Amino acid sequence: MKIIIAGAGEVGFHLAKLLSYESQEITLIDPNKKSLSYADSQLDIRVVKGDATSIAVLKEARVHNTDLFIAVTSSEPTNITVSVLAKQLGAKKTIARISNTEFITHKDELGFVNLGVDELISPEALAASEIELSLKQSSFNENYEFEDGALTMAGLTLSRTASFVGKTVKEAAQIFPEIHFVPIAIQRFGTQYTIIPRGNTKFKRGDNVVFVTSEGGADELCRLTGKTNMEIKNVMILGGTRIAYKTARDLSEKGLNVKLLEGNRDRAFEIAEELTKVLVINSDGRNVDMLDEENISDMDAFIAVGPNSETNIMSCLVAKSKEVKKTIALVENMDYFDLSHSIGIDTLINKKLLAANNIFRYIRRGEVVAMTKLSNLNAELLEFEVKETSAVCNKTIRSIDFPRSAIIGGVIRDGVGMIALGSFEIQKGDRVVVCCLLKSIKRVEKLFL
């Protein structure tokens, strides 16, 4: 697939890196020579120096035969403009990064597709939604919803009190036959290897396990693993970023008690004027004495989404030391995901990863409805819509030639999520959630063409 990315910033570079690993034909456009030089030396891609709003630059990038054009510069007007231009010059599909989430809400009303912008993404809005879901399922360190919760992905670390530690997947299924969840990926404690579980795979203490659950499955999972999915009412947010603003606004509108800490006086007053239901405090969140004064120990959750990753991590560690049950940190460095569980932070959020997940489904073959890369695991979770021509259509799961490094986590039929076992027959129109290691993605895609 021929892909052009306009913008070599943090999101653009990360996308280019991930896509180049998959042997996609990538062209990266940016006016900054330094950013392009680094990308050119680190990645197997083509770079074009110049302003993406220039017709000459777009033609030099060969926009006329591009399958996907992605505009992710730091400027919203630029992204919309170049997407429109790219479409007019022959790009088959365009995606623009925006910061004003009203554009997404009113996308059809405003006619973006008619203008030439096929899809809009907001990394900030994706991050805020991820935070809200993490609070909703507070006992899990990773969450993702398919079809508004018809099926949910939930990740957690198994403690010694988990009922099925020491048992195989098959043994656990026999002991708990009425469960509404299934394990789809396991990472052993202290390793970087991802296992797609089979019947003889044994659960071990310290395993980081990802499950797919249908309705009621999350509560069952909590009971069997000794976790408590507590209600979140009191929240403290560090930072005055767009993510902090949107998170504070959305949570306060849902009736939560929200305190927001912002060190910049002007920004703090600006947020206070706009978010009347939020208690805004002009203070540096790294000050431990100040956190004590603001009763951090009474908080159910602490969310650090300031501009500095290290400050976010340290603030969350302070919150953990004050026995705050749920901590969430925004980080820019992907390497921090390897350390998140060992250092004690419950959930890490990364804008680049969220944006990449949202965009990646457009390069997957088959009718991919949604996808997410599992944090710190070498696996992807994809939702395919079954067509009449799909190889899996009208077949039972056990009769499908499925790779060993992939597993069906569940099926959504007519809006209802189901944990599908071997005798389940897949039908046209079903939405099938599949977890697969990267090496098996192409084989899985072929089954849903």
Short mmCIF file of C-alpha atoms in Angstrom, two decimals:
data_model
loop_
_atom_site.label_atom_id
_atom_site.label_comp_id
_atom_site.label_asym_id
_atom_site.label_seq_id
_atom_site.Cartn_x
_atom_site.Cartn_y
_atom_site.Cartn_z
CA MET A 1 0.00 0.00 0.00
CA LYS A 2 1.26 3.47 -0.93
CA ILE A 3 0.91 5.81 2.05
CA ILE A 4 1.83 9.50 2.43
CA ILE A 5 2.16 11.02 5.91
CA ALA A 6 2.19 14.81 6.21
CA GLY A 7 3.92 15.83 9.44
CA ALA A 8 7.07 14.33 10.95
CA GLY A 9 6.16 15.18 14.55
CA GLU A 10 5.67 12.63 17.30
CA VAL A 11 2.50 11.10 15.81
CA GLY A 12 3.73 11.19 12.20
CA PHE A 13 7.12 9.69 12.99
CA HIS A 14 5.59 6.92 15.12
CA LEU A 15 3.11 6.07 12.37
CA ALA A 16 5.87 6.03 9.75
CA LYS A 17 7.94 3.72 11.96
CA LEU A 18 5.12 1.24 12.57
CA LEU A 19 4.01 1.22 8.96
CA SER A 20 7.55 0.83 7.61
CA TYR A 21 7.97 -2.28 9.77
CA GLU A 22 5.09 -3.78 7.80
CA SER A 23 6.80 -3.17 4.45
CA GLN A 24 4.33 -0.46 3.42
CA GLU A 25 5.52 2.09 0.86
CA ILE A 26 5.79 5.23 3.02
CA THR A 27 6.50 8.84 2.04
CA LEU A 28 6.93 11.40 4.84
CA ILE A 29 6.47 15.14 4.16
CA ASP A 30 7.69 17.88 6.50
CA PRO A 31 9.29 21.35 6.14
CA ASN A 32 11.74 20.64 8.98
CA LYS A 33 14.99 19.24 7.57
CA LYS A 34 16.18 17.97 10.97
CA SER A 35 13.02 15.93 11.58
CA LEU A 36 13.19 14.43 8.09
CA SER A 37 16.91 13.62 8.38
CA TYR A 38 16.31 11.63 11.55
CA ALA A 39 13.38 9.75 10.00
CA ASP A 40 15.35 9.12 6.80
CA SER A 41 18.31 7.67 8.72
CA GLN A 42 16.20 5.55 11.09
CA LEU A 43 13.45 4.21 8.82
CA ASP A 44 13.13 2.56 5.42
CA ILE A 45 10.94 5.31 3.96
CA ARG A 46 11.03 8.11 1.37
CA VAL A 47 11.12 11.70 2.64
CA VAL A 48 10.08 14.92 0.90
CA LYS A 49 11.06 18.30 2.36
CA GLY A 50 8.49 21.04 1.96
CA ASP A 51 5.11 22.45 2.93
CA ALA A 52 2.38 19.83 2.44
CA THR A 53 -0.05 22.57 1.32
CA SER A 54 2.13 23.09 -1.77
CA ILE A 55 0.73 21.42 -4.89
CA ALA A 56 4.28 20.95 -6.19
CA VAL A 57 5.34 19.16 -2.98
CA LEU A 58 2.29 16.87 -3.08
CA LYS A 59 3.02 16.01 -6.71
CA GLU A 60 6.66 15.32 -5.83
CA ALA A 61 5.35 12.92 -3.17
CA ARG A 62 3.33 11.18 -5.95
CA VAL A 63 -0.03 11.88 -4.37
CA HIS A 64 -1.83 10.94 -7.59
CA ASN A 65 -1.43 7.21 -6.98
CA THR A 66 -1.55 7.16 -3.17
CA ASP A 67 -3.83 4.66 -1.41
CA LEU A 68 -3.88 6.51 1.91
CA PHE A 69 -2.98 10.11 2.78
CA ILE A 70 -2.58 10.89 6.50
CA ALA A 71 -2.26 14.53 7.66
CA VAL A 72 -0.96 14.67 11.24
CA THR A 73 0.86 18.00 11.48
CA SER A 74 0.42 20.08 14.64
CA SER A 75 -1.89 22.48 12.73
CA GLU A 76 -5.56 21.51 12.40
CA PRO A 77 -6.27 23.89 9.45
CA THR A 78 -3.22 22.54 7.62
CA ASN A 79 -4.35 18.93 8.08
CA ILE A 80 -7.83 19.63 6.72
CA THR A 81 -6.48 21.69 3.82
CA VAL A 82 -3.86 19.18 2.67
CA SER A 83 -6.34 16.30 2.96
CA VAL A 84 -8.73 18.15 0.65
CA LEU A 85 -5.91 18.90 -1.78
CA ALA A 86 -4.65 15.31 -1.69
CA LYS A 87 -8.11 13.96 -2.47
CA GLN A 88 -8.49 16.35 -5.41
CA LEU A 89 -5.08 15.26 -6.71
CA GLY A 90 -5.94 11.56 -6.67
CA ALA A 91 -5.45 10.11 -3.17
CA LYS A 92 -7.91 7.25 -2.64
CA LYS A 93 -8.49 7.85 1.09
CA THR A 94 -7.60 10.75 3.41
CA ILE A 95 -7.35 11.06 7.19
CA ALA A 96 -6.86 14.37 9.03
CA ARG A 97 -5.77 14.90 12.62
CA ILE A 98 -7.88 17.55 14.37
CA SER A 99 -8.06 19.04 17.85
CA ASN A 100 -11.63 20.42 17.75
CA THR A 101 -13.71 17.35 18.62
CA GLU A 102 -16.89 19.15 17.48
CA PHE A 103 -15.74 18.39 13.95
CA ILE A 104 -15.99 14.65 14.68
CA THR A 105 -19.39 15.00 16.35
CA HIS A 106 -20.80 16.94 13.38
CA LYS A 107 -18.74 15.25 10.66
CA ASP A 108 -21.70 14.20 8.48
CA GLU A 109 -23.56 17.48 9.02
CA LEU A 110 -20.52 19.49 7.93
CA GLY A 111 -19.94 17.25 4.90
CA PHE A 112 -16.24 16.52 5.39
CA VAL A 113 -16.41 13.50 3.07
CA ASN A 114 -17.81 15.68 0.28
CA LEU A 115 -14.93 18.10 0.83
CA GLY A 116 -12.41 15.29 0.50
CA VAL A 117 -11.66 14.36 4.13
CA ASP A 118 -12.72 10.73 4.64
CA GLU A 119 -11.85 10.37 8.32
CA LEU A 120 -11.05 12.66 11.27
CA ILE A 121 -8.98 11.63 14.29
CA SER A 122 -8.17 13.44 17.51
CA PRO A 123 -5.41 11.83 19.62
CA GLU A 124 -6.52 14.03 22.53
CA ALA A 125 -10.13 12.86 22.29
CA LEU A 126 -8.98 9.24 21.98
CA ALA A 127 -6.85 9.66 25.11
CA ALA A 128 -9.73 11.21 27.06
CA SER A 129 -12.02 8.34 26.04
CA GLU A 130 -9.37 5.81 27.06
CA ILE A 131 -9.08 7.45 30.48
CA GLU A 132 -12.84 7.42 30.96
CA LEU A 133 -13.02 3.71 30.08
CA SER A 134 -10.14 2.95 32.47
CA LEU A 135 -12.08 4.60 35.30
CA LYS A 136 -15.22 2.70 34.35
CA GLN A 137 -13.33 -0.62 34.58
CA SER A 138 -11.03 0.48 37.39
CA SER A 139 -9.73 -2.97 38.36
CA PHE A 140 -8.13 -3.57 34.93
CA ASN A 141 -4.89 -2.07 33.64
CA GLU A 142 -6.00 -2.13 29.99
CA ASN A 143 -9.44 -1.77 28.39
CA TYR A 144 -11.03 -1.55 24.96
CA GLU A 145 -14.70 -1.70 23.98
CA PHE A 146 -16.14 -3.17 20.78
CA GLU A 147 -19.59 -1.99 19.64
CA ASP A 148 -20.21 0.18 22.72
CA GLY A 149 -19.35 -2.62 25.13
CA ALA A 150 -21.00 -5.62 23.44
CA LEU A 151 -17.55 -7.17 23.89
CA THR A 152 -14.82 -5.70 26.08
CA MET A 153 -11.10 -6.36 26.20
CA ALA A 154 -9.74 -6.34 29.77
CA GLY A 155 -6.13 -6.79 30.85
CA LEU A 156 -4.91 -7.58 34.36
CA THR A 157 -2.05 -9.14 36.28
CA LEU A 158 -2.85 -12.40 38.09
CA SER A 159 -2.15 -12.46 41.82
CA ARG A 160 -1.80 -15.63 43.88
CA THR A 161 -5.45 -15.23 45.00
CA ALA A 162 -6.81 -15.65 41.47
CA SER A 163 -9.00 -18.79 41.43
CA PHE A 164 -7.48 -20.27 38.27
CA VAL A 165 -3.76 -19.71 38.97
CA GLY A 166 -2.04 -23.09 38.58
CA LYS A 167 -4.79 -24.45 36.33
CA THR A 168 -4.81 -24.85 32.57
CA VAL A 169 -7.30 -22.97 30.39
CA LYS A 170 -9.21 -26.25 29.85
CA GLU A 171 -9.30 -27.06 33.58
CA ALA A 172 -10.51 -23.54 34.41
CA ALA A 173 -13.28 -23.81 31.80
CA GLN A 174 -14.50 -27.08 33.37
CA ILE A 175 -14.53 -25.60 36.88
CA PHE A 176 -16.25 -22.35 35.78
CA PRO A 177 -18.47 -23.52 32.87
CA GLU A 178 -20.85 -20.52 32.85
CA ILE A 179 -18.23 -17.81 32.52
CA HIS A 180 -18.56 -14.93 30.07
CA PHE A 181 -14.88 -14.32 29.33
CA VAL A 182 -12.02 -16.00 27.51
CA PRO A 183 -8.22 -15.43 27.68
CA ILE A 184 -6.73 -14.27 24.38
CA ALA A 185 -3.13 -13.31 25.23
CA ILE A 186 -0.66 -13.94 28.05
CA GLN A 187 2.69 -12.39 28.88
CA ARG A 188 4.66 -14.29 31.51
CA PHE A 189 6.08 -12.29 34.40
CA GLY A 190 9.58 -11.01 33.64
CA THR A 191 9.44 -11.88 29.92
CA GLN A 192 8.70 -10.03 26.68
CA TYR A 193 7.04 -13.02 24.99
CA THR A 194 3.36 -13.06 24.09
CA ILE A 195 1.49 -16.38 24.26
CA ILE A 196 -1.79 -17.07 22.49
CA PRO A 197 -3.37 -19.44 25.05
CA ARG A 198 -4.57 -22.93 24.17
CA GLY A 199 -6.38 -25.53 26.27
CA ASN A 200 -3.17 -26.82 27.86
CA THR A 201 -1.76 -23.35 28.66
CA LYS A 202 -1.36 -22.94 32.43
CA PHE A 203 -2.15 -19.69 34.24
CA LYS A 204 0.70 -18.59 36.51
CA ARG A 205 1.03 -16.01 39.25
CA GLY A 206 2.25 -12.68 37.85
CA ASP A 207 0.95 -13.36 34.35
CA ASN A 208 -0.28 -10.29 32.47
CA VAL A 209 -3.43 -11.73 30.88
CA VAL A 210 -5.75 -10.11 28.34
CA PHE A 211 -9.36 -11.35 28.25
CA VAL A 212 -12.36 -10.70 26.05
CA THR A 213 -15.59 -10.46 28.03
CA SER A 214 -19.26 -10.37 27.07
CA GLU A 215 -21.97 -8.81 29.26
CA GLY A 216 -21.34 -9.64 32.91
CA GLY A 217 -17.92 -11.09 32.20
CA ALA A 218 -15.98 -8.20 33.73
CA ASP A 219 -17.69 -8.67 37.10
CA GLU A 220 -17.08 -12.44 36.99
CA LEU A 221 -13.44 -11.81 36.15
CA CYS A 222 -13.08 -9.51 39.14
CA ARG A 223 -14.56 -12.10 41.51
CA LEU A 224 -12.37 -14.93 40.25
CA THR A 225 -9.17 -12.88 40.32
CA GLY A 226 -9.77 -11.19 43.66
CA LYS A 227 -10.01 -7.73 42.10
CA THR A 228 -12.49 -5.04 43.09
CA ASN A 229 -14.09 -2.90 40.40
CA MET A 230 -14.71 0.03 42.71
CA GLU A 231 -16.87 3.03 41.92
CA ILE A 232 -14.85 6.14 41.11
CA LYS A 233 -16.31 9.36 42.54
CA ASN A 234 -13.39 11.63 43.52
CA VAL A 235 -10.78 12.36 40.88
CA MET A 236 -7.67 14.55 40.84
CA ILE A 237 -6.21 15.58 37.46
CA LEU A 238 -2.71 16.95 36.97
CA GLY A 239 -2.20 19.30 34.01
CA GLY A 240 -4.02 21.89 31.94
CA THR A 241 -3.51 20.19 28.57
CA ARG A 242 -6.31 19.58 26.06
CA ILE A 243 -6.56 16.00 27.33
CA ALA A 244 -6.84 17.23 30.95
CA TYR A 245 -9.49 19.78 29.95
CA LYS A 246 -11.63 17.29 28.03
CA THR A 247 -11.29 14.62 30.72
CA ALA A 248 -12.22 17.06 33.50
CA ARG A 249 -15.19 18.37 31.51
CA ASP A 250 -16.56 14.92 30.63
CA LEU A 251 -16.10 13.45 34.13
CA SER A 252 -17.63 16.45 35.89
CA GLU A 253 -20.64 16.33 33.56
CA LYS A 254 -21.13 12.70 34.61
CA GLY A 255 -21.36 13.78 38.25
CA LEU A 256 -17.83 13.00 39.46
CA ASN A 257 -16.04 15.32 41.88
CA VAL A 258 -13.04 16.63 39.94
CA LYS A 259 -10.03 18.65 41.12
CA LEU A 260 -7.61 19.91 38.46
CA LEU A 261 -4.08 21.12 39.22
CA GLU A 262 -2.40 23.52 36.77
CA GLY A 263 0.85 25.36 37.44
CA ASN A 264 0.31 28.12 34.88
CA ARG A 265 -1.82 30.84 36.51
CA ASP A 266 -3.41 32.16 33.30
CA ARG A 267 -4.29 28.68 32.07
CA ALA A 268 -5.70 27.73 35.48
CA PHE A 269 -8.01 30.76 35.50
CA GLU A 270 -9.05 30.09 31.90
CA ILE A 271 -10.07 26.51 32.74
CA ALA A 272 -11.82 27.61 35.94
CA GLU A 273 -13.95 30.09 33.99
CA GLU A 274 -15.00 27.49 31.42
CA LEU A 275 -15.43 24.42 33.69
CA THR A 276 -17.61 25.69 36.52
CA LYS A 277 -18.19 22.21 37.96
CA VAL A 278 -14.44 21.55 38.33
CA LEU A 279 -12.34 22.79 41.26
CA VAL A 280 -9.24 24.26 39.57
CA ILE A 281 -6.14 24.82 41.71
CA ASN A 282 -3.20 26.90 40.51
CA SER A 283 -0.38 24.72 41.82
CA ASP A 284 2.47 22.44 40.78
CA GLY A 285 1.40 18.81 41.11
CA ARG A 286 4.96 17.71 41.97
CA ASN A 287 4.69 19.39 45.38
CA VAL A 288 3.98 16.55 47.82
CA ASP A 289 2.96 18.88 50.68
CA MET A 290 0.46 20.59 48.41
CA LEU A 291 -0.98 17.23 47.35
CA ASP A 292 -1.44 16.38 51.01
CA GLU A 293 -3.17 19.72 51.60
CA GLU A 294 -5.58 18.92 48.76
CA ASN A 295 -6.39 15.57 50.41
CA ILE A 296 -4.93 13.35 47.71
CA SER A 297 -5.42 10.33 49.98
CA ASP A 298 -9.20 10.86 49.71
CA MET A 299 -9.10 10.51 45.93
CA ASP A 300 -10.34 7.37 44.16
CA ALA A 301 -8.23 8.12 41.10
CA PHE A 302 -5.27 10.30 40.13
CA ILE A 303 -4.80 11.18 36.46
CA ALA A 304 -1.51 12.78 35.41
CA VAL A 305 -1.81 14.19 31.88
CA GLY A 306 0.64 17.09 31.96
CA PRO A 307 3.10 17.81 29.12
CA ASN A 308 6.05 16.04 30.81
CA SER A 309 6.03 12.21 30.96
CA GLU A 310 8.48 11.96 33.85
CA THR A 311 6.45 14.40 35.95
CA ASN A 312 3.30 12.40 35.19
CA ILE A 313 4.96 9.16 36.29
CA MET A 314 6.46 10.62 39.48
CA SER A 315 3.14 12.25 40.44
CA CYS A 316 1.35 8.93 40.00
CA LEU A 317 3.93 7.22 42.21
CA VAL A 318 3.32 9.85 44.88
CA ALA A 319 -0.43 9.20 44.55
CA LYS A 320 0.16 5.45 44.91
CA SER A 321 2.19 6.06 48.07
CA LYS A 322 -0.87 7.92 49.43
CA GLU A 323 -2.97 4.80 48.72
CA VAL A 324 -4.90 6.20 45.75
CA LYS A 325 -6.45 3.10 44.19
CA LYS A 326 -6.31 4.02 40.49
CA THR A 327 -3.46 5.90 38.80
CA ILE A 328 -3.26 6.87 35.13
CA ALA A 329 -0.27 8.56 33.49
CA LEU A 330 0.13 10.07 30.02
CA VAL A 331 3.55 9.17 28.57
CA GLU A 332 5.25 9.90 25.26
CA ASN A 333 8.03 7.31 25.46
CA MET A 334 6.79 3.88 24.38
CA ASP A 335 9.58 2.22 26.38
CA TYR A 336 7.79 3.21 29.59
CA PHE A 337 5.10 0.61 28.85
CA ASP A 338 7.63 -2.10 29.70
CA LEU A 339 8.04 -0.59 33.16
CA SER A 340 4.46 0.40 34.01
CA HIS A 341 3.49 -2.68 36.02
CA SER A 342 6.84 -3.12 37.74
CA ILE A 343 6.86 0.46 39.01
CA GLY A 344 3.24 0.29 40.17
CA ILE A 345 1.26 2.60 37.86
CA ASP A 346 -2.08 1.08 36.89
CA THR A 347 -2.58 2.46 33.38
CA LEU A 348 -0.38 4.28 30.87
CA ILE A 349 -1.85 6.33 28.02
CA ASN A 350 0.05 7.16 24.84
CA LYS A 351 -1.41 9.47 22.18
CA LYS A 352 0.81 8.09 19.44
CA LEU A 353 -0.29 4.52 20.07
CA LEU A 354 -3.97 5.48 20.21
CA ALA A 355 -3.72 7.43 16.94
CA ALA A 356 -1.83 4.57 15.29
CA ASN A 357 -4.47 2.05 16.41
CA ASN A 358 -7.20 4.22 14.96
CA ILE A 359 -5.40 4.60 11.63
CA PHE A 360 -4.04 1.06 11.31
CA ARG A 361 -7.43 -0.47 10.60
CA TYR A 362 -7.43 1.34 7.26
CA ILE A 363 -4.36 -0.58 6.08
CA ARG A 364 -5.57 -4.01 7.21
CA ARG A 365 -7.18 -6.17 4.55
CA GLY A 366 -10.72 -7.48 4.98
CA GLU A 367 -13.62 -5.57 6.49
CA VAL A 368 -11.80 -4.31 9.61
CA VAL A 369 -14.24 -2.39 11.80
CA ALA A 370 -11.90 -1.67 14.74
CA MET A 371 -8.47 -2.60 16.00
CA THR A 372 -6.10 -1.99 18.87
CA LYS A 373 -2.51 -2.96 19.54
CA LEU A 374 -2.15 -4.58 22.96
CA SER A 375 0.13 -2.44 25.11
CA ASN A 376 3.50 -4.05 25.74
CA LEU A 377 2.40 -7.18 23.85
CA ASN A 378 3.41 -8.23 20.36
CA ALA A 379 -0.21 -8.71 19.30
CA GLU A 380 -3.18 -6.96 17.73
CA LEU A 381 -6.88 -7.20 18.45
CA LEU A 382 -9.00 -6.78 15.32
CA GLU A 383 -12.74 -6.71 14.69
CA PHE A 384 -13.68 -8.08 11.26
CA GLU A 385 -17.09 -7.93 9.61
CA VAL A 386 -17.88 -11.25 7.90
CA LYS A 387 -18.85 -11.07 4.23
CA GLU A 388 -20.58 -13.77 2.21
CA THR A 389 -17.30 -14.35 0.38
CA SER A 390 -15.24 -14.68 3.60
CA ALA A 391 -13.60 -18.08 4.10
CA VAL A 392 -15.00 -18.24 7.64
CA CYS A 393 -18.63 -17.66 6.60
CA ASN A 394 -21.05 -20.50 7.49
CA LYS A 395 -18.28 -22.48 9.19
CA THR A 396 -17.87 -23.60 12.78
CA ILE A 397 -14.84 -22.16 14.56
CA ARG A 398 -13.19 -25.58 15.01
CA SER A 399 -13.40 -26.27 11.25
CA ILE A 400 -11.58 -23.05 10.25
CA ASP A 401 -7.90 -23.36 9.33
CA PHE A 402 -6.90 -20.78 11.92
CA PRO A 403 -3.18 -20.14 12.66
CA ARG A 404 -1.97 -21.31 16.07
CA SER A 405 -0.72 -17.80 16.80
CA ALA A 406 -4.23 -16.35 16.62
CA ILE A 407 -7.51 -16.87 18.48
CA ILE A 408 -11.14 -15.79 18.14
CA GLY A 409 -12.10 -13.92 21.29
CA GLY A 410 -15.78 -13.40 20.60
CA VAL A 411 -18.50 -12.64 18.08
CA ILE A 412 -20.99 -9.77 17.93
CA ARG A 413 -24.28 -10.70 16.22
CA ASP A 414 -27.13 -8.21 15.93
CA GLY A 415 -25.43 -6.02 18.56
CA VAL A 416 -25.09 -8.84 21.13
CA GLY A 417 -21.62 -9.99 22.17
CA MET A 418 -20.96 -13.71 22.64
CA ILE A 419 -17.98 -15.79 23.76
CA ALA A 420 -17.77 -18.15 20.79
CA LEU A 421 -16.39 -21.68 21.32
CA GLY A 422 -15.49 -24.41 18.82
CA SER A 423 -19.05 -25.40 17.84
CA PHE A 424 -20.13 -21.80 17.12
CA GLU A 425 -21.02 -21.21 13.45
CA ILE A 426 -19.97 -17.85 12.00
CA GLN A 427 -22.51 -16.16 9.72
CA LYS A 428 -22.60 -13.31 7.24
CA GLY A 429 -22.78 -9.95 9.03
CA ASP A 430 -21.15 -11.23 12.23
CA ARG A 431 -18.40 -9.10 13.70
CA VAL A 432 -15.58 -11.34 14.84
CA VAL A 433 -12.96 -10.19 17.36
CA VAL A 434 -9.59 -11.83 16.72
CA CYS A 435 -6.34 -11.61 18.68
CA CYS A 436 -3.24 -12.48 16.69
CA LEU A 437 0.51 -12.17 16.86
CA LEU A 438 1.99 -9.93 14.19
CA LYS A 439 3.39 -12.88 12.23
CA SER A 440 -0.10 -14.31 11.64
CA ILE A 441 -1.96 -11.14 10.62
CA LYS A 442 -1.75 -11.75 6.87
CA ARG A 443 -3.13 -15.30 7.21
CA VAL A 444 -5.99 -14.04 9.40
CA GLU A 445 -6.80 -11.20 6.98
CA LYS A 446 -7.21 -13.67 4.11
CA LEU A 447 -9.90 -15.55 6.05
CA PHE A 448 -12.09 -12.43 6.11
CA LEU A 449 -11.65 -11.15 2.53
#
